[in-house]
């Protein structure tokens, strides 16, 4: 919680580069300590949890550097928020900020469905889904970073009512995340087997199915960046309802709507298609809104 609040604060206060450095630090630390704690020291789940805690802590320390600099306009202080400020905070940020809550609910439901669908291989597929979610943090960090970097510039242009400049920044952001998403997806598709084996998922009778599911899942990264940057863009220019609706659709409603049927019908393969279909539908909605609005 502290890391994400500090990240948004520092970025808004004019240091997007520092937030990018903090994000990179969190990712590298988390992955490196995962390797050390889980593969070398064999700490298992405790090692995975410890690496994430340490990584987030390091990210917080990096972001706190901002408040020691003279150019920082915002200062760290304790205060009691007013009722109106609290209402505004919740209404403006709920749709996007609640994404992690919705993702947690979706993961719980999907894990339950995987176990229910295949009693023999359910635990194995739950582990595969865990690897998928862990790998997705790499692309999410890139997409969130691109959206955050764009929003810093867009907010300034919005204040100056420079619509052409705002759209130029948005379009540049889209090009960057499509290119980045394609590269990340291609690498993960190419090394799918090695990635799953790295996380301790050995070759079993269901391993080929897991590899196929993993490749389908990571292909959604190509589209995910567009949706993430668009939500961030809408949030920045004040189209809060649009941003909130798309975020809730993408992270919750579409997931549960398709997940219940596809996972029970085709297990882990169906789960992978849930993410791909959700990204496609959200992208189509963005195109429709862009044409008519």
mmCIF file of C-alpha atoms in Angstrom, residues 54-257:
data_model
loop_
_atom_site.group_PDB
_atom_site.id
_atom_site.type_symbol
_atom_site.label_atom_id
_atom_site.label_comp_id
_atom_site.label_asym_id
_atom_site.label_seq_id
_atom_site.Cartn_x
_atom_site.Cartn_y
_atom_site.Cartn_z
ATOM 1 C CA UNK A 54 11.928 -7.007 0.873
ATOM 2 C CA UNK A 55 11.446 -5.809 -2.731
ATOM 3 C CA UNK A 56 8.515 -3.545 -1.808
ATOM 4 C CA UNK A 57 10.498 -2.162 1.152
ATOM 5 C CA UNK A 58 13.446 -1.293 -1.099
ATOM 6 C CA UNK A 59 11.013 0.375 -3.518
ATOM 7 C CA UNK A 60 9.683 2.543 -0.670
ATOM 8 C CA UNK A 61 13.199 3.597 0.359
ATOM 9 C CA UNK A 62 14.041 4.576 -3.238
ATOM 10 C CA UNK A 63 10.878 6.703 -3.488
ATOM 11 C CA UNK A 64 11.537 8.402 -0.144
ATOM 12 C CA UNK A 65 14.701 9.904 -1.665
ATOM 13 C CA UNK A 66 12.429 12.333 -3.521
ATOM 14 C CA UNK A 67 11.354 14.099 -0.329
ATOM 15 C CA UNK A 68 14.954 14.920 0.575
ATOM 16 C CA UNK A 69 15.446 16.954 -2.593
ATOM 17 C CA UNK A 70 14.901 20.708 -2.859
ATOM 18 C CA UNK A 71 12.693 20.476 -5.964
ATOM 19 C CA UNK A 72 10.083 18.415 -4.111
ATOM 20 C CA UNK A 73 6.881 20.472 -3.801
ATOM 21 C CA UNK A 74 5.080 17.883 -1.682
ATOM 22 C CA UNK A 75 6.186 17.062 1.853
ATOM 23 C CA UNK A 76 5.618 14.061 4.086
ATOM 24 C CA UNK A 77 3.198 14.922 6.866
ATOM 25 C CA UNK A 78 0.481 13.392 9.008
ATOM 26 C CA UNK A 79 -3.053 14.740 8.766
ATOM 27 C CA UNK A 80 -6.653 13.665 9.226
ATOM 28 C CA UNK A 81 -8.489 13.764 5.865
ATOM 29 C CA UNK A 82 -11.779 15.647 5.685
ATOM 30 C CA UNK A 83 -15.032 13.887 4.797
ATOM 31 C CA UNK A 84 -15.210 15.629 1.407
ATOM 32 C CA UNK A 85 -11.594 14.749 0.597
ATOM 33 C CA UNK A 86 -12.272 11.103 1.509
ATOM 34 C CA UNK A 87 -15.355 10.980 -0.741
ATOM 35 C CA UNK A 88 -13.426 12.487 -3.623
ATOM 36 C CA UNK A 89 -10.518 10.108 -3.065
ATOM 37 C CA UNK A 90 -12.810 7.068 -3.174
ATOM 38 C CA UNK A 91 -14.965 8.210 -6.110
ATOM 39 C CA UNK A 92 -11.994 9.271 -8.259
ATOM 40 C CA UNK A 93 -9.815 6.267 -7.554
ATOM 41 C CA UNK A 94 -12.143 3.360 -6.882
ATOM 42 C CA UNK A 95 -12.435 2.005 -10.420
ATOM 43 C CA UNK A 96 -8.683 1.861 -11.030
ATOM 44 C CA UNK A 97 -7.466 1.488 -7.454
ATOM 45 C CA UNK A 98 -9.786 -1.418 -6.700
ATOM 46 C CA UNK A 99 -8.221 -3.502 -9.481
ATOM 47 C CA UNK A 100 -6.031 -5.385 -6.988
ATOM 48 C CA UNK A 101 -9.062 -6.240 -4.830
ATOM 49 C CA UNK A 102 -10.906 -7.591 -7.858
ATOM 50 C CA UNK A 103 -7.845 -9.538 -8.999
ATOM 51 C CA UNK A 104 -7.618 -11.205 -5.594
ATOM 52 C CA UNK A 105 -11.281 -12.282 -5.816
ATOM 53 C CA UNK A 106 -10.780 -13.536 -9.374
ATOM 54 C CA UNK A 107 -7.718 -15.565 -8.363
ATOM 55 C CA UNK A 108 -9.634 -17.162 -5.490
ATOM 56 C CA UNK A 109 -12.544 -18.097 -7.766
ATOM 57 C CA UNK A 110 -10.283 -19.363 -10.562
ATOM 58 C CA UNK A 111 -8.199 -21.496 -8.191
ATOM 59 C CA UNK A 112 -11.385 -23.037 -6.784
ATOM 60 C CA UNK A 113 -12.700 -23.761 -10.294
ATOM 61 C CA UNK A 114 -9.388 -25.347 -11.359
ATOM 62 C CA UNK A 115 -9.462 -27.665 -8.353
ATOM 63 C CA UNK A 116 -13.107 -28.530 -8.956
ATOM 64 C CA UNK A 117 -12.681 -29.117 -12.691
ATOM 65 C CA UNK A 118 -9.803 -31.607 -12.458
ATOM 66 C CA UNK A 119 -9.455 -33.485 -9.169
ATOM 67 C CA UNK A 120 -6.350 -35.328 -10.372
ATOM 68 C CA UNK A 121 -4.348 -32.402 -11.800
ATOM 69 C CA UNK A 122 -6.087 -29.478 -10.091
ATOM 70 C CA UNK A 123 -3.234 -28.673 -7.714
ATOM 71 C CA UNK A 124 -0.737 -28.738 -10.591
ATOM 72 C CA UNK A 125 -2.843 -26.338 -12.655
ATOM 73 C CA UNK A 126 -3.264 -24.009 -9.677
ATOM 74 C CA UNK A 127 0.533 -23.874 -9.493
ATOM 75 C CA UNK A 128 0.666 -23.124 -13.229
ATOM 76 C CA UNK A 129 -1.809 -20.277 -12.752
ATOM 77 C CA UNK A 130 0.397 -18.942 -9.969
ATOM 78 C CA UNK A 131 3.368 -18.871 -12.353
ATOM 79 C CA UNK A 132 1.250 -17.091 -14.965
ATOM 80 C CA UNK A 133 0.255 -14.418 -12.487
ATOM 81 C CA UNK A 134 3.840 -13.986 -11.301
ATOM 82 C CA UNK A 135 5.122 -13.621 -14.860
ATOM 83 C CA UNK A 136 2.400 -11.075 -15.642
ATOM 84 C CA UNK A 137 3.947 -8.682 -13.095
ATOM 85 C CA UNK A 138 6.766 -8.054 -15.584
ATOM 86 C CA UNK A 139 4.429 -6.821 -18.318
ATOM 87 C CA UNK A 140 2.194 -5.041 -15.796
ATOM 88 C CA UNK A 141 5.169 -3.062 -14.506
ATOM 89 C CA UNK A 142 6.023 -1.956 -18.054
ATOM 90 C CA UNK A 143 2.425 -1.019 -18.908
ATOM 91 C CA UNK A 144 1.740 0.732 -15.607
ATOM 92 C CA UNK A 145 5.028 2.596 -15.963
ATOM 93 C CA UNK A 146 4.135 3.737 -19.470
ATOM 94 C CA UNK A 147 0.691 4.852 -18.321
ATOM 95 C CA UNK A 148 2.165 6.670 -15.340
ATOM 96 C CA UNK A 149 4.809 8.415 -17.432
ATOM 97 C CA UNK A 150 2.195 9.508 -19.979
ATOM 98 C CA UNK A 151 -0.225 10.707 -17.304
ATOM 99 C CA UNK A 152 2.410 13.067 -15.862
ATOM 100 C CA UNK A 153 2.722 14.872 -19.207
ATOM 101 C CA UNK A 154 -0.975 14.612 -20.080
ATOM 102 C CA UNK A 155 -2.016 16.249 -16.788
ATOM 103 C CA UNK A 156 0.117 19.295 -17.660
ATOM 104 C CA UNK A 157 -1.277 19.468 -21.199
ATOM 105 C CA UNK A 158 -4.818 19.026 -19.845
ATOM 106 C CA UNK A 159 -4.305 22.062 -17.632
ATOM 107 C CA UNK A 160 -3.255 24.028 -20.722
ATOM 108 C CA UNK A 161 -6.166 22.540 -22.743
ATOM 109 C CA UNK A 162 -3.764 21.216 -25.369
ATOM 110 C CA UNK A 163 -5.956 18.485 -26.834
ATOM 111 C CA UNK A 164 -3.648 17.715 -29.773
ATOM 112 C CA UNK A 165 -0.680 17.366 -27.432
ATOM 113 C CA UNK A 166 -2.645 15.103 -25.102
ATOM 114 C CA UNK A 167 -3.627 12.799 -27.947
ATOM 115 C CA UNK A 168 -0.056 12.789 -29.267
ATOM 116 C CA UNK A 169 1.248 11.602 -25.891
ATOM 117 C CA UNK A 170 -1.520 8.994 -25.686
ATOM 118 C CA UNK A 171 -0.761 7.656 -29.168
ATOM 119 C CA UNK A 172 2.960 7.500 -28.409
ATOM 120 C CA UNK A 173 2.177 5.554 -25.241
ATOM 121 C CA UNK A 174 0.054 3.088 -27.219
ATOM 122 C CA UNK A 175 2.849 2.494 -29.733
ATOM 123 C CA UNK A 176 5.360 1.871 -26.947
ATOM 124 C CA UNK A 177 3.216 -0.641 -25.019
ATOM 125 C CA UNK A 178 2.207 -2.533 -28.173
ATOM 126 C CA UNK A 179 5.859 -2.913 -29.128
ATOM 127 C CA UNK A 180 6.880 -3.826 -25.563
ATOM 128 C CA UNK A 181 3.951 -6.223 -25.138
ATOM 129 C CA UNK A 182 4.770 -7.976 -28.406
ATOM 130 C CA UNK A 183 8.426 -8.431 -27.444
ATOM 131 C CA UNK A 184 7.593 -9.683 -23.926
ATOM 132 C CA UNK A 185 4.910 -12.047 -25.221
ATOM 133 C CA UNK A 186 7.240 -13.422 -27.916
ATOM 134 C CA UNK A 187 9.994 -14.127 -25.380
ATOM 135 C CA UNK A 188 7.618 -15.840 -22.962
ATOM 136 C CA UNK A 189 6.092 -17.947 -25.750
ATOM 137 C CA UNK A 190 9.552 -18.973 -26.926
ATOM 138 C CA UNK A 191 10.810 -19.930 -23.436
ATOM 139 C CA UNK A 192 7.504 -21.194 -22.004
ATOM 140 C CA UNK A 193 8.795 -24.657 -21.118
ATOM 141 C CA UNK A 194 11.949 -23.374 -19.436
ATOM 142 C CA UNK A 195 10.011 -20.779 -17.416
ATOM 143 C CA UNK A 196 7.596 -23.380 -16.054
ATOM 144 C CA UNK A 197 10.450 -25.746 -15.223
ATOM 145 C CA UNK A 198 12.349 -22.896 -13.541
ATOM 146 C CA UNK A 199 9.441 -22.537 -11.099
ATOM 147 C CA UNK A 200 9.662 -26.226 -10.249
ATOM 148 C CA UNK A 201 6.882 -27.529 -12.499
ATOM 149 C CA UNK A 202 8.505 -30.713 -13.771
ATOM 150 C CA UNK A 203 7.498 -32.653 -16.851
ATOM 151 C CA UNK A 204 4.291 -34.553 -16.131
ATOM 152 C CA UNK A 205 1.467 -35.915 -18.229
ATOM 153 C CA UNK A 206 -0.185 -32.481 -18.011
ATOM 154 C CA UNK A 207 2.971 -30.466 -18.688
ATOM 155 C CA UNK A 208 2.239 -30.026 -22.424
ATOM 156 C CA UNK A 209 -1.215 -28.671 -21.585
ATOM 157 C CA UNK A 210 0.372 -26.251 -19.102
ATOM 158 C CA UNK A 211 2.836 -25.012 -21.750
ATOM 159 C CA UNK A 212 0.019 -24.421 -24.242
ATOM 160 C CA UNK A 213 -2.044 -22.574 -21.630
ATOM 161 C CA UNK A 214 0.964 -20.442 -20.678
ATOM 162 C CA UNK A 215 1.536 -19.427 -24.300
ATOM 163 C CA UNK A 216 -2.116 -18.482 -24.823
ATOM 164 C CA UNK A 217 -2.077 -16.469 -21.601
ATOM 165 C CA UNK A 218 1.047 -14.425 -22.405
ATOM 166 C CA UNK A 219 -0.290 -13.600 -25.883
ATOM 167 C CA UNK A 220 -2.839 -11.361 -24.149
ATOM 168 C CA UNK A 221 0.049 -9.049 -23.172
ATOM 169 C CA UNK A 222 0.057 -7.646 -26.711
ATOM 170 C CA UNK A 223 -3.412 -6.149 -26.110
ATOM 171 C CA UNK A 224 -3.224 -5.551 -22.357
ATOM 172 C CA UNK A 225 -0.895 -2.571 -22.677
ATOM 173 C CA UNK A 226 -3.398 -0.648 -24.813
ATOM 174 C CA UNK A 227 -6.139 -1.157 -22.227
ATOM 175 C CA UNK A 228 -3.906 -0.210 -19.281
ATOM 176 C CA UNK A 229 -2.624 2.996 -20.907
ATOM 177 C CA UNK A 230 -6.134 3.968 -22.016
ATOM 178 C CA UNK A 231 -7.535 3.548 -18.489
ATOM 179 C CA UNK A 232 -4.697 5.688 -17.132
ATOM 180 C CA UNK A 233 -5.277 8.299 -19.856
ATOM 181 C CA UNK A 234 -9.017 8.533 -19.189
ATOM 182 C CA UNK A 235 -8.358 8.792 -15.454
ATOM 183 C CA UNK A 236 -5.898 11.649 -16.023
ATOM 184 C CA UNK A 237 -8.157 13.757 -18.284
ATOM 185 C CA UNK A 238 -11.128 13.427 -15.942
ATOM 186 C CA UNK A 239 -13.117 10.708 -17.729
ATOM 187 C CA UNK A 240 -13.369 8.927 -14.398
ATOM 188 C CA UNK A 241 -16.561 6.967 -15.100
ATOM 189 C CA UNK A 242 -15.140 5.582 -18.338
ATOM 190 C CA UNK A 243 -11.864 4.632 -16.648
ATOM 191 C CA UNK A 244 -13.655 3.013 -13.712
ATOM 192 C CA UNK A 245 -16.095 1.055 -15.875
ATOM 193 C CA UNK A 246 -13.365 -0.289 -18.153
ATOM 194 C CA UNK A 247 -11.155 -1.201 -15.189
ATOM 195 C CA UNK A 248 -13.973 -3.084 -13.425
ATOM 196 C CA UNK A 249 -14.975 -4.816 -16.665
ATOM 197 C CA UNK A 250 -11.380 -5.832 -17.429
ATOM 198 C CA UNK A 251 -10.381 -6.966 -13.941
ATOM 199 C CA UNK A 252 -13.599 -8.417 -12.610
ATOM 200 C CA UNK A 253 -16.862 -8.694 -14.545
ATOM 201 C CA UNK A 254 -15.567 -10.174 -17.806
ATOM 202 C CA UNK A 255 -13.194 -12.448 -15.883
ATOM 203 C CA UNK A 256 -15.941 -14.013 -13.791
ATOM 204 C CA UNK A 257 -18.454 -14.063 -16.646
#
